[in-house]
PDB file of C-alpha atoms in Angstrom:
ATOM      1  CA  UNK W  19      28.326 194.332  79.934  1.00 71.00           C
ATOM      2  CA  UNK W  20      29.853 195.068  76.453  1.00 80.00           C
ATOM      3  CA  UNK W  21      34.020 194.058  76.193  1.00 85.00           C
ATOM      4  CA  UNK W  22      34.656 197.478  75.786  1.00 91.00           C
ATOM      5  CA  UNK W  23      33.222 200.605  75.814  1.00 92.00           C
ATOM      6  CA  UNK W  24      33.342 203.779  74.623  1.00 94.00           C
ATOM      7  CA  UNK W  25      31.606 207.721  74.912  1.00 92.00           C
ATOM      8  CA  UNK W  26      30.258 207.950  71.709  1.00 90.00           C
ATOM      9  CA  UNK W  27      30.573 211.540  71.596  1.00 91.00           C
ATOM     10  CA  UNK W  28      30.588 214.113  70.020  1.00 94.00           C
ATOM     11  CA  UNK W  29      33.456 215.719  71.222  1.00 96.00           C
ATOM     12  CA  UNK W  30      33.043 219.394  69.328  1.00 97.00           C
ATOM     13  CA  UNK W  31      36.304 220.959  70.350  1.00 97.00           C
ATOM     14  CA  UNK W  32      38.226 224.037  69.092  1.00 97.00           C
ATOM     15  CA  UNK W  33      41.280 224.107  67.204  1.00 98.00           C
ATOM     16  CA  UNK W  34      44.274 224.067  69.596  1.00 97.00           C
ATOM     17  CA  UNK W  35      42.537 222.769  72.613  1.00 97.00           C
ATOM     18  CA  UNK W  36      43.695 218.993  74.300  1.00 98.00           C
ATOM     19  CA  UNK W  37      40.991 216.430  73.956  1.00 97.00           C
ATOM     20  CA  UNK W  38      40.916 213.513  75.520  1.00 96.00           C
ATOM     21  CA  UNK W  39      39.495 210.241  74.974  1.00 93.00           C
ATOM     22  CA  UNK W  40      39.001 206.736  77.411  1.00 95.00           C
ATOM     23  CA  UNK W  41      37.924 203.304  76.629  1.00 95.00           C
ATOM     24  CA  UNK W  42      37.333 201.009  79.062  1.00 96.00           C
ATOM     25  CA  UNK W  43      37.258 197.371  78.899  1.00 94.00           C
ATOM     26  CA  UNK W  44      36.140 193.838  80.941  1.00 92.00           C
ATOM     27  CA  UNK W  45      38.638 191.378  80.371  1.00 88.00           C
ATOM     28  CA  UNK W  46      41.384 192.048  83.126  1.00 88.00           C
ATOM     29  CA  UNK W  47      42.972 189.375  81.063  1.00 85.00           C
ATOM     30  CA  UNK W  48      43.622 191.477  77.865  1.00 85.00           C
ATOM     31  CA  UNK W  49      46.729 191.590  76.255  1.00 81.00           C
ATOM     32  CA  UNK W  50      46.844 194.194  73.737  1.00 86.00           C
ATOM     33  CA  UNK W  51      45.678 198.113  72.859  1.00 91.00           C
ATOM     34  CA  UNK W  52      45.229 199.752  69.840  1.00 92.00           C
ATOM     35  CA  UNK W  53      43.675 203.148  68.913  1.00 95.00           C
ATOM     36  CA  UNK W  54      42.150 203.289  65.461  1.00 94.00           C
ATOM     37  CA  UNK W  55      40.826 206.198  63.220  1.00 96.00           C
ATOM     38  CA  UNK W  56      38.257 205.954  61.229  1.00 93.00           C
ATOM     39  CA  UNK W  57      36.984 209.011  58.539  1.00 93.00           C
ATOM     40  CA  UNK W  58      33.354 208.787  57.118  1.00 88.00           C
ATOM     41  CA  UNK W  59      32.852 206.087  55.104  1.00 83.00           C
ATOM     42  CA  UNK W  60      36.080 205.073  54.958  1.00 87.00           C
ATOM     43  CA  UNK W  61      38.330 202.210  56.701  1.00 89.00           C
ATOM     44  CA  UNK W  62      39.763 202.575  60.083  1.00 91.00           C
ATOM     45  CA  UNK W  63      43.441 202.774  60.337  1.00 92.00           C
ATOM     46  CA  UNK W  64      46.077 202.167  62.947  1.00 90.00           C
ATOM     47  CA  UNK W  65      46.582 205.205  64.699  1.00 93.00           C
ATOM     48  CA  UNK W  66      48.663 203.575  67.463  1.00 91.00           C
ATOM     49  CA  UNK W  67      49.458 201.200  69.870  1.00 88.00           C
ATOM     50  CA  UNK W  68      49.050 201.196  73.476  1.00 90.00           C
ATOM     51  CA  UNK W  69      52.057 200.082  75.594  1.00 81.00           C
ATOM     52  CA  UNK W  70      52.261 199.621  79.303  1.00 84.00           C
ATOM     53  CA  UNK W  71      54.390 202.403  80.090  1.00 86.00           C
ATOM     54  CA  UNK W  72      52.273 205.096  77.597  1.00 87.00           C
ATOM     55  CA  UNK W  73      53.574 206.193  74.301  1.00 91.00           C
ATOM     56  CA  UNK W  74      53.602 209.042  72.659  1.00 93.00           C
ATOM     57  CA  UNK W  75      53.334 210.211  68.992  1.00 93.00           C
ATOM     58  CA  UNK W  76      53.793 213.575  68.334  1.00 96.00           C
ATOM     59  CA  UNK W  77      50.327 215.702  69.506  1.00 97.00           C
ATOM     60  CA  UNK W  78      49.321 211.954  70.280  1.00 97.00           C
ATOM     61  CA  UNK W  79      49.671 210.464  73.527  1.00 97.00           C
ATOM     62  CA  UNK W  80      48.396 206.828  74.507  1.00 96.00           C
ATOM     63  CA  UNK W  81      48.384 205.150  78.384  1.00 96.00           C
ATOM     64  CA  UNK W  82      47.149 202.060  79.482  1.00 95.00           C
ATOM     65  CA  UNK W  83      45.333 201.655  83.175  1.00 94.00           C
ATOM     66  CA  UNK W  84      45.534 198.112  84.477  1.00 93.00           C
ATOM     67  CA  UNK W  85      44.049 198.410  87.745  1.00 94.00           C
ATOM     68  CA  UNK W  86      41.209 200.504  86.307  1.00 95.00           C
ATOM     69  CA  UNK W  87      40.869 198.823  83.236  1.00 95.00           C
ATOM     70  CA  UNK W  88      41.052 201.659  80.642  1.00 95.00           C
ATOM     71  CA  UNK W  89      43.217 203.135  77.848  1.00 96.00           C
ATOM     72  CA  UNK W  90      43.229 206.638  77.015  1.00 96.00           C
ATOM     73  CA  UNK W  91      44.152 208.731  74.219  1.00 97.00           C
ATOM     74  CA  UNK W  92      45.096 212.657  74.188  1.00 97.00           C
ATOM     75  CA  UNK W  93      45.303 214.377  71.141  1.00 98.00           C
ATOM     76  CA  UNK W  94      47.144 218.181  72.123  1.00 98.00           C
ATOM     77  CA  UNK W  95      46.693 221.174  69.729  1.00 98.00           C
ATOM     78  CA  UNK W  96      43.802 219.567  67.938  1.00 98.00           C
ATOM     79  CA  UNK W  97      43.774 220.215  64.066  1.00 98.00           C
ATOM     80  CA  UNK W  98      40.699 219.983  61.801  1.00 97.00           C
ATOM     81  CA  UNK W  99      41.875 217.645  60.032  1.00 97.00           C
ATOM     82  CA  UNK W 100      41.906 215.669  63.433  1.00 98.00           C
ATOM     83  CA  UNK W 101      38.266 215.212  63.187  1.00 98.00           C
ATOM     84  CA  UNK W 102      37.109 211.647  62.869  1.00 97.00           C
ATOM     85  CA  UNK W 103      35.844 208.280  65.039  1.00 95.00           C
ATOM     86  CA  UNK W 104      38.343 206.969  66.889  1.00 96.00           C
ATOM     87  CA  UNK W 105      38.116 203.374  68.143  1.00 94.00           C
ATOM     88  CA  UNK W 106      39.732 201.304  70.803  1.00 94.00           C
ATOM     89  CA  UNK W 107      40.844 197.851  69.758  1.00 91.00           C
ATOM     90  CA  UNK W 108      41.768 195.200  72.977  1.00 89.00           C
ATOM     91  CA  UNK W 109      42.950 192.051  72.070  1.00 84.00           C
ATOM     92  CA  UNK W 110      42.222 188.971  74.927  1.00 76.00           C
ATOM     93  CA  UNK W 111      43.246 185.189  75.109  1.00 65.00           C
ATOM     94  CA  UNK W 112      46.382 184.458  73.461  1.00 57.00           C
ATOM     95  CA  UNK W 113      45.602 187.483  70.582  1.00 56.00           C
ATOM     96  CA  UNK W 114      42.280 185.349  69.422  1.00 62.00           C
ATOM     97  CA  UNK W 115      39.853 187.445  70.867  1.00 69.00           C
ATOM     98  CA  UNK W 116      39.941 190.788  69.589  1.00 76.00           C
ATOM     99  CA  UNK W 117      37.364 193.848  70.580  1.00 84.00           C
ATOM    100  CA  UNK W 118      36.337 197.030  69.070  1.00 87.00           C
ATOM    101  CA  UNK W 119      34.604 200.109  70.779  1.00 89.00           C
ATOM    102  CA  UNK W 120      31.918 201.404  69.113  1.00 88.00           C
ATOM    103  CA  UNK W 121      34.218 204.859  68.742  1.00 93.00           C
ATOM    104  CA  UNK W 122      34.577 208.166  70.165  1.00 95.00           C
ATOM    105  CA  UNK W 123      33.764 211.250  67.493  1.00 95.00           C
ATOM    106  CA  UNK W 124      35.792 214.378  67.424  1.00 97.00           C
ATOM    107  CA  UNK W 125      34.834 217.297  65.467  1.00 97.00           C
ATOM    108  CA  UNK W 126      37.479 220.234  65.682  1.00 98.00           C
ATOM    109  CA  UNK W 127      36.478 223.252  64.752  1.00 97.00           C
ATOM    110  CA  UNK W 128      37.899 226.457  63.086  1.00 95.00           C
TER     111      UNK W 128
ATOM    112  CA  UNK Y  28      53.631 196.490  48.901  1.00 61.00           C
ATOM    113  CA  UNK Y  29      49.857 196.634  47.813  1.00 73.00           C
ATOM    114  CA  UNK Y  30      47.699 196.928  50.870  1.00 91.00           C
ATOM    115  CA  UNK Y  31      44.698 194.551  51.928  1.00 95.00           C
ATOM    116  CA  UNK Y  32      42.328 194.445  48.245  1.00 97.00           C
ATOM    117  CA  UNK Y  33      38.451 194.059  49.035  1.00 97.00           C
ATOM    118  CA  UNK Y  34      36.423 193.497  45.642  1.00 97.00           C
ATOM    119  CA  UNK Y  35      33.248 194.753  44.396  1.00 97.00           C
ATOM    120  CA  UNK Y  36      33.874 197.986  46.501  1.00 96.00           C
ATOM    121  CA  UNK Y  37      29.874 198.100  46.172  1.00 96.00           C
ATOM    122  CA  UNK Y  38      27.166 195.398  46.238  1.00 97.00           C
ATOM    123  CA  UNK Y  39      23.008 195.853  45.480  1.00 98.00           C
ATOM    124  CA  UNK Y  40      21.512 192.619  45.867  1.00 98.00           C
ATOM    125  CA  UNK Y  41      17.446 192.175  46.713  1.00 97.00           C
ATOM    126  CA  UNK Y  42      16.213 190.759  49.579  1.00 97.00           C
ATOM    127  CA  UNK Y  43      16.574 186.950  49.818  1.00 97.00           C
ATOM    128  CA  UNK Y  44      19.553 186.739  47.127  1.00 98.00           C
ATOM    129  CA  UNK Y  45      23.173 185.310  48.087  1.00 98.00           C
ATOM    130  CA  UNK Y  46      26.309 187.877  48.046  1.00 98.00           C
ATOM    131  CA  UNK Y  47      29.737 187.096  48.018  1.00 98.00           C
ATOM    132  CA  UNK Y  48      32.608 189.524  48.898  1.00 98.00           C
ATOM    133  CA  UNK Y  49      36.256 188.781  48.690  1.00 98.00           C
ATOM    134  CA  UNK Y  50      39.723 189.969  50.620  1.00 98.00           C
ATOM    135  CA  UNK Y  51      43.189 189.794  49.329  1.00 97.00           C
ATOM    136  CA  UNK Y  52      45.589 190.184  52.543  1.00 96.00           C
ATOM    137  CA  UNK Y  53      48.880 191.903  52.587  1.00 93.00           C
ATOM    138  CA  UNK Y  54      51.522 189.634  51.142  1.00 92.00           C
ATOM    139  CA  UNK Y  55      53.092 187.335  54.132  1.00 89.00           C
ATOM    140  CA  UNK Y  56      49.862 187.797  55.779  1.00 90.00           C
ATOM    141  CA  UNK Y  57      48.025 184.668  57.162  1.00 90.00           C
ATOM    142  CA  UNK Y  58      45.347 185.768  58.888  1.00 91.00           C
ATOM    143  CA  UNK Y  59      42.200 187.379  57.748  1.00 93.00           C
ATOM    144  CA  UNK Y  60      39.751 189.192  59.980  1.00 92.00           C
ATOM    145  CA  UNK Y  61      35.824 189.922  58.377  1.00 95.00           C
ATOM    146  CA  UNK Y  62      33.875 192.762  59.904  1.00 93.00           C
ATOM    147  CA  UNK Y  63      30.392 194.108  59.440  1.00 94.00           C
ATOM    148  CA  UNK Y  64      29.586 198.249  59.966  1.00 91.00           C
ATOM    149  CA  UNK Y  65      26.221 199.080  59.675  1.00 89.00           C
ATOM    150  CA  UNK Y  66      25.887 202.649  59.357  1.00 81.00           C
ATOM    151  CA  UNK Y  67      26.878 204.991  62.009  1.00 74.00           C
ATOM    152  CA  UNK Y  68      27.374 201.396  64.334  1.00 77.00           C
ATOM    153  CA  UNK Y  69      30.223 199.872  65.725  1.00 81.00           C
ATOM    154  CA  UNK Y  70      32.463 197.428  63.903  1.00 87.00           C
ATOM    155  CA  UNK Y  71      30.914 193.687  64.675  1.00 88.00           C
ATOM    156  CA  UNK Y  72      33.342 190.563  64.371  1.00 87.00           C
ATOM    157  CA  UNK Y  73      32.424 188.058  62.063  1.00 93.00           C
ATOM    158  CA  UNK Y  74      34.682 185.495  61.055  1.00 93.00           C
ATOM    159  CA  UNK Y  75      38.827 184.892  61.510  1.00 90.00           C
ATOM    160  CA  UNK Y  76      40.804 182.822  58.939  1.00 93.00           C
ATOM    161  CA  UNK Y  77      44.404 181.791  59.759  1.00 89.00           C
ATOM    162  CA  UNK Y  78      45.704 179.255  57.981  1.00 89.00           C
ATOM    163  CA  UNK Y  79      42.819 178.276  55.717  1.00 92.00           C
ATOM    164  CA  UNK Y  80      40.804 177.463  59.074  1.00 92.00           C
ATOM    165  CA  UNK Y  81      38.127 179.249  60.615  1.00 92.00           C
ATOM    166  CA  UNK Y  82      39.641 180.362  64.579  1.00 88.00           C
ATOM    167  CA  UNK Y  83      36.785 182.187  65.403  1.00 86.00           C
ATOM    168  CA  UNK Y  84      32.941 183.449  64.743  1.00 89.00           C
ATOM    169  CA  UNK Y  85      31.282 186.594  66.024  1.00 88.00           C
ATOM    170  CA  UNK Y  86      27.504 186.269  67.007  1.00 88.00           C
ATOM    171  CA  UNK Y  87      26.133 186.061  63.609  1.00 94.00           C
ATOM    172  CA  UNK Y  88      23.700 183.398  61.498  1.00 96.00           C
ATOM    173  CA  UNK Y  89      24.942 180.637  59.726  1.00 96.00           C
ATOM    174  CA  UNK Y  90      23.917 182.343  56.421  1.00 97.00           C
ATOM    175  CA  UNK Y  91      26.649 184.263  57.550  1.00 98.00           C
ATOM    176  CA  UNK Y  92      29.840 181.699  56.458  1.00 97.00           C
ATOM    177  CA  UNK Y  93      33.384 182.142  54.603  1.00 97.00           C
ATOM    178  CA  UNK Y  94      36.587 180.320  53.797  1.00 97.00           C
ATOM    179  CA  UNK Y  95      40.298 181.229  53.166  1.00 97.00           C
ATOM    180  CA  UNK Y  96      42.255 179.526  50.427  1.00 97.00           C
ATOM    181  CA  UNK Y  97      45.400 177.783  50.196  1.00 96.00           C
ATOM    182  CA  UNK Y  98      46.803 181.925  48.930  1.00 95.00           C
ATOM    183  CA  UNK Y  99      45.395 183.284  52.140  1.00 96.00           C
ATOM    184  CA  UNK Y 100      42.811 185.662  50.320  1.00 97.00           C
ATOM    185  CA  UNK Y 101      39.220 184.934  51.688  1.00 98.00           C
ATOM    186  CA  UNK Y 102      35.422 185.425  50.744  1.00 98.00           C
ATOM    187  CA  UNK Y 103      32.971 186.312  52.638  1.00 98.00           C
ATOM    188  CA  UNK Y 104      29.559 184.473  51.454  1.00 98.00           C
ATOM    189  CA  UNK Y 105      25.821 185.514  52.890  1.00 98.00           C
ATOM    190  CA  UNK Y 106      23.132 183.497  51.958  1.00 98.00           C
ATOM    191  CA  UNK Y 107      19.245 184.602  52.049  1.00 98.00           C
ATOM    192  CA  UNK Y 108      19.936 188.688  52.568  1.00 98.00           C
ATOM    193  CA  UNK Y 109      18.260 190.695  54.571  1.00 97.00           C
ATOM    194  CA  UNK Y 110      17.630 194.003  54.750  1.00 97.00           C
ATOM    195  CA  UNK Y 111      19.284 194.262  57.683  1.00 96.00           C
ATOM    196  CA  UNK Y 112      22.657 193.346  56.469  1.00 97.00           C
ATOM    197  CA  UNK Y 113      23.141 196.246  54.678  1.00 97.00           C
ATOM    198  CA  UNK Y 114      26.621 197.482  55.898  1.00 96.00           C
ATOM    199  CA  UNK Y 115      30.307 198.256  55.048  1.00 95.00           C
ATOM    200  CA  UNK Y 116      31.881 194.597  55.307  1.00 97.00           C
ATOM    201  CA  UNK Y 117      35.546 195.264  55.971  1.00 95.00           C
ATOM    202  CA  UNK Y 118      38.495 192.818  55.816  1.00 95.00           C
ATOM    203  CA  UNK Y 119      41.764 192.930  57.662  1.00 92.00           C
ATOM    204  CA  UNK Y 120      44.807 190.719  57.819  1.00 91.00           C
ATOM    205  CA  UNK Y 121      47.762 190.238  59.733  1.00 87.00           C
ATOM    206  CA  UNK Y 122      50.676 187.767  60.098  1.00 81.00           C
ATOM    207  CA  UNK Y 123      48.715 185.377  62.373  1.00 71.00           C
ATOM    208  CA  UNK Y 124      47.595 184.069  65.760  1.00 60.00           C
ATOM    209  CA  UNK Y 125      51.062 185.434  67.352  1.00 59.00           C
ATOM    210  CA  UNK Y 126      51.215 188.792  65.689  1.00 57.00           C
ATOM    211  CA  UNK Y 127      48.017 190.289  66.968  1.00 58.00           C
ATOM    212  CA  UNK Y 128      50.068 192.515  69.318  1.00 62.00           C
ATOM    213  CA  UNK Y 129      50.933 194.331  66.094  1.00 68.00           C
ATOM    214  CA  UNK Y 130      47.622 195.210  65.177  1.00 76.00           C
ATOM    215  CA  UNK Y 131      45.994 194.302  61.652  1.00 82.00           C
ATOM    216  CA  UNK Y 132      45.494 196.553  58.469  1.00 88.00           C
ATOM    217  CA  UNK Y 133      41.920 197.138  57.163  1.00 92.00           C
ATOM    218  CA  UNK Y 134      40.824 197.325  53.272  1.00 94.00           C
ATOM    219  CA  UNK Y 135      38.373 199.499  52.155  1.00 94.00           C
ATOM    220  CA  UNK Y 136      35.757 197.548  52.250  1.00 95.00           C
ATOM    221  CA  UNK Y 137      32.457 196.800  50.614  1.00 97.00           C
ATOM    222  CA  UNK Y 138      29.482 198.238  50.994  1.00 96.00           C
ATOM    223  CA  UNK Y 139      26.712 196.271  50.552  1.00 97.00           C
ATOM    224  CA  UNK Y 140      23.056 197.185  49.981  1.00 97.00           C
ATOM    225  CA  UNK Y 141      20.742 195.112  49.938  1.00 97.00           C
ATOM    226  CA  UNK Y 142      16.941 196.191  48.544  1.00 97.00           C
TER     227      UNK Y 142
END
């Protein structure tokens, strides 16, 4: 079983609607949660951490599920230029053993 | 404050030959992180630097092999190419064993061909 896992997608939602995204992982032990974005051909980039008690960003909202073993991610009132991979980083034994999903793509369209 | 610096941004290199790619962290950084994308595939670990010592290896070869120096920057060094390690090698630093709750910052990488 991979470390972590994620629906490859695509998700081909219109502008405006609320998509959302999990990621599950093995390691009960982890520690840490990141979402990352990544555009074609390009680098992926801290989109946000995951805390225990959720956070939000803006349209961006992030919650962690210990007993289930999964973070999520909802994006509300998609944009276009919200279309790109987005990853899930966990981070295991003592931040040493980090993890990415494979990513999650989102197309929004017009 | 410059950003993690990856040089060549591209790489051709025949089958068989050695390739070496290099990573300048973020400034206070310690740690450096390697990373190989093969198109449209996940991210794969490859190698973690802190403190000019290897930490940890991802399920690679031993032609896969790196070092950090004494300024934190790294290279990345892969001997006998394949065709198969044609990918987007990306770097990323952060401030350390103790900092990985915060994340790391990615360069842009470079893509390497290999023919």
């Amino acid at each position: 079983r991979k470390e972590v896992e994620q629906d490859p997608g695509p998700f081909n939602v219109p502008e405006g609607a609320t998509v959302a995204f999990n990621c599950t992982y093995s390691n009960s032990a982890s520690q840490s949660f990141f979402w990352y974005r990544q555009d074609c051909r390009k680098e992926p980039k801290l989109l946000m951490s995951v805390y225990s008690s959720g956070n939000e960003d803006g349209r961006f909202t992030a919650q962690l599920n210990r007993a289930s073993q999964y973070i999520s991610l909802l994006i509300r009132d998609s944009k276009l230029s919200d279309s790109a991979t987005y990853l899930c980083v966990v981070i295991s034994g003592n931040f040493n053993k980090f993890y990415f999903g494979s990513g999650t793509k989102l197309n929004v369209k017009p | 404050e410059a950003g993690v610096t990856q040089s060549p941004t591209h790489l051709i290199k025949t089958r068989g030959q050695q390739a070496t790619l290099r990573c300048s962290p973020i400034s206070g950084h310690t740690s450096v992180y390697w990373y190989q994308q093969a198109l449209g595939l996940g991210l794969q670990f490859l190698l973690w630097y802190d403190e000019g010592e290897e930490r940890n290896r991802g399920n690679f070869p031993p032609r896969f092999s790196g070092r950090q120096f004494p300024n934190y920057s790294s290279e990345l060094n892969v001997n006998a190419l394949e065709l198969e390690d044609s990918a987007l090698y990306l770097c990323a630093s952060n401030m350390g064993t103790n900092y990985g709750r915060d994340g790391y910052t990615f360069g842009s990488g470079t893509r390497l061909t290999v023919v």
